Amino acid sequence: GSLSPEEKAKGLHDFAHGRIQILISKPSIASQGLNWQHCARTAFVGLSDSYEQYYQCIRRFYRFGQPRIVHAHVILSALEQQIAHNVLRKERQANGVMDAMIAHINETERLTA
């Protein structure tokens, strides 16, 4: 919107340092390189088809030092249900790849031990 890049950066910085308690942003701005372990609640109002962006946003809260369970709420219209299903499908695929990779590494370590 109407905020300058400097104002957006200040808002992210102030949220990270506890000077503001509520931040309204979007994944394209706030999904990379930020540490928000002081916060354990987030909400998405709509989703894009990008599982990576969704995952990265949530991982901003799951950082070293996060003592609480993180709650991520997704608010969708009926028209956005297919997008949510697509993101969940991508999540299942990513988890499957990760599980296979871990199994492969464990097997390699077992064979070379």
Short mmCIF file of N, CA and C in Angstrom, two decimals, residues 37-81:
data_model
loop_
_atom_site.label_atom_id
_atom_site.label_comp_id
_atom_site.label_asym_id
_atom_site.label_seq_id
_atom_site.Cartn_x
_atom_site.Cartn_y
_atom_site.Cartn_z
N GLN A 37 10.39 -15.00 17.26
CA GLN A 37 10.09 -16.00 18.27
C GLN A 37 9.43 -15.40 19.50
N HIS A 38 9.33 -14.09 19.59
CA HIS A 38 8.61 -13.46 20.69
C HIS A 38 7.10 -13.55 20.48
N CYS A 39 6.68 -14.00 19.31
CA CYS A 39 5.26 -14.05 18.94
C CYS A 39 4.89 -15.50 18.63
N ALA A 40 3.69 -15.91 19.02
CA ALA A 40 3.27 -17.30 18.77
C ALA A 40 1.92 -17.39 18.08
N ARG A 41 1.41 -16.28 17.58
CA ARG A 41 0.13 -16.31 16.87
C ARG A 41 0.26 -15.50 15.58
N THR A 42 -0.21 -16.12 14.51
CA THR A 42 -0.21 -15.44 13.22
C THR A 42 -1.48 -15.81 12.48
N ALA A 43 -1.86 -15.00 11.54
CA ALA A 43 -3.05 -15.28 10.74
C ALA A 43 -2.77 -14.92 9.28
N PHE A 44 -3.29 -15.75 8.42
CA PHE A 44 -3.24 -15.49 6.99
C PHE A 44 -4.65 -15.19 6.54
N VAL A 45 -4.84 -14.09 5.87
CA VAL A 45 -6.14 -13.77 5.29
C VAL A 45 -5.98 -14.03 3.80
N GLY A 46 -6.35 -15.24 3.41
CA GLY A 46 -6.12 -15.69 2.04
C GLY A 46 -4.73 -16.29 1.91
N LEU A 47 -4.52 -17.03 0.84
CA LEU A 47 -3.24 -17.66 0.55
C LEU A 47 -2.92 -17.48 -0.93
N SER A 48 -1.63 -17.51 -1.22
CA SER A 48 -1.21 -17.65 -2.62
C SER A 48 -0.96 -19.13 -2.85
N ASP A 49 -0.62 -19.52 -4.05
CA ASP A 49 -0.32 -20.93 -4.34
C ASP A 49 1.06 -21.34 -3.85
N SER A 50 1.81 -20.43 -3.25
CA SER A 50 3.19 -20.71 -2.87
C SER A 50 3.26 -21.39 -1.50
N TYR A 51 3.53 -22.70 -1.50
CA TYR A 51 3.76 -23.40 -0.24
C TYR A 51 5.01 -22.86 0.44
N GLU A 52 6.06 -22.56 -0.34
CA GLU A 52 7.31 -22.06 0.24
C GLU A 52 7.07 -20.78 1.03
N GLN A 53 6.29 -19.86 0.47
CA GLN A 53 6.02 -18.60 1.15
C GLN A 53 5.25 -18.85 2.45
N TYR A 54 4.27 -19.71 2.40
CA TYR A 54 3.48 -20.08 3.58
C TYR A 54 4.39 -20.70 4.64
N TYR A 55 5.21 -21.66 4.24
CA TYR A 55 6.14 -22.33 5.15
C TYR A 55 7.12 -21.34 5.76
N GLN A 56 7.72 -20.51 4.93
CA GLN A 56 8.71 -19.54 5.42
C GLN A 56 8.08 -18.56 6.40
N CYS A 57 6.85 -18.13 6.13
CA CYS A 57 6.17 -17.22 7.06
C CYS A 57 6.01 -17.87 8.43
N ILE A 58 5.53 -19.09 8.45
CA ILE A 58 5.33 -19.76 9.73
C ILE A 58 6.66 -19.99 10.44
N ARG A 59 7.71 -20.27 9.69
CA ARG A 59 9.03 -20.51 10.29
C ARG A 59 9.63 -19.25 10.92
N ARG A 60 9.09 -18.08 10.63
CA ARG A 60 9.55 -16.86 11.30
C ARG A 60 9.28 -16.94 12.79
N PHE A 61 8.23 -17.69 13.17
CA PHE A 61 7.82 -17.80 14.56
C PHE A 61 8.47 -19.00 15.25
N TYR A 62 8.72 -20.06 14.49
CA TYR A 62 9.41 -21.26 15.01
C TYR A 62 10.91 -21.03 14.92
N ARG A 63 11.44 -20.24 15.81
CA ARG A 63 12.87 -19.95 15.83
C ARG A 63 13.45 -20.43 17.15
N PHE A 64 14.78 -20.50 17.21
CA PHE A 64 15.45 -20.86 18.46
C PHE A 64 14.99 -19.90 19.56
N GLY A 65 14.59 -20.46 20.67
CA GLY A 65 14.12 -19.63 21.78
C GLY A 65 12.61 -19.49 21.85
N GLN A 66 11.88 -20.09 20.91
CA GLN A 66 10.41 -20.00 20.95
C GLN A 66 9.91 -20.99 22.00
N PRO A 67 9.40 -20.52 23.13
CA PRO A 67 8.96 -21.43 24.19
C PRO A 67 7.51 -21.90 24.03
N ARG A 68 6.76 -21.31 23.11
CA ARG A 68 5.33 -21.59 23.02
C ARG A 68 4.99 -22.35 21.74
N ILE A 69 3.81 -22.94 21.73
CA ILE A 69 3.27 -23.55 20.52
C ILE A 69 2.83 -22.41 19.61
N VAL A 70 3.18 -22.50 18.35
CA VAL A 70 2.81 -21.46 17.38
C VAL A 70 1.45 -21.82 16.78
N HIS A 71 0.56 -20.85 16.75
CA HIS A 71 -0.77 -21.02 16.16
C HIS A 71 -0.84 -20.18 14.89
N ALA A 72 -1.07 -20.84 13.77
CA ALA A 72 -1.21 -20.15 12.49
C ALA A 72 -2.64 -20.37 12.00
N HIS A 73 -3.40 -19.30 11.92
CA HIS A 73 -4.79 -19.35 11.48
C HIS A 73 -4.85 -18.93 10.02
N VAL A 74 -5.62 -19.66 9.24
CA VAL A 74 -5.79 -19.34 7.82
C VAL A 74 -7.27 -19.04 7.59
N ILE A 75 -7.55 -17.82 7.15
CA ILE A 75 -8.91 -17.38 6.90
C ILE A 75 -9.11 -17.32 5.39
N LEU A 76 -10.08 -18.09 4.90
CA LEU A 76 -10.29 -18.20 3.46
C LEU A 76 -11.75 -17.97 3.10
N SER A 77 -11.96 -17.49 1.91
CA SER A 77 -13.32 -17.46 1.36
C SER A 77 -13.59 -18.82 0.71
N ALA A 78 -14.83 -19.09 0.40
CA ALA A 78 -15.17 -20.35 -0.27
C ALA A 78 -14.44 -20.49 -1.60
N LEU A 79 -14.20 -19.38 -2.26
CA LEU A 79 -13.52 -19.42 -3.55
C LEU A 79 -12.04 -19.77 -3.43
N GLU A 80 -11.47 -19.63 -2.24
CA GLU A 80 -10.04 -19.89 -2.04
C GLU A 80 -9.75 -21.32 -1.56
N GLN A 81 -10.77 -22.14 -1.41
CA GLN A 81 -10.57 -23.49 -0.91
C GLN A 81 -9.61 -24.30 -1.79
#
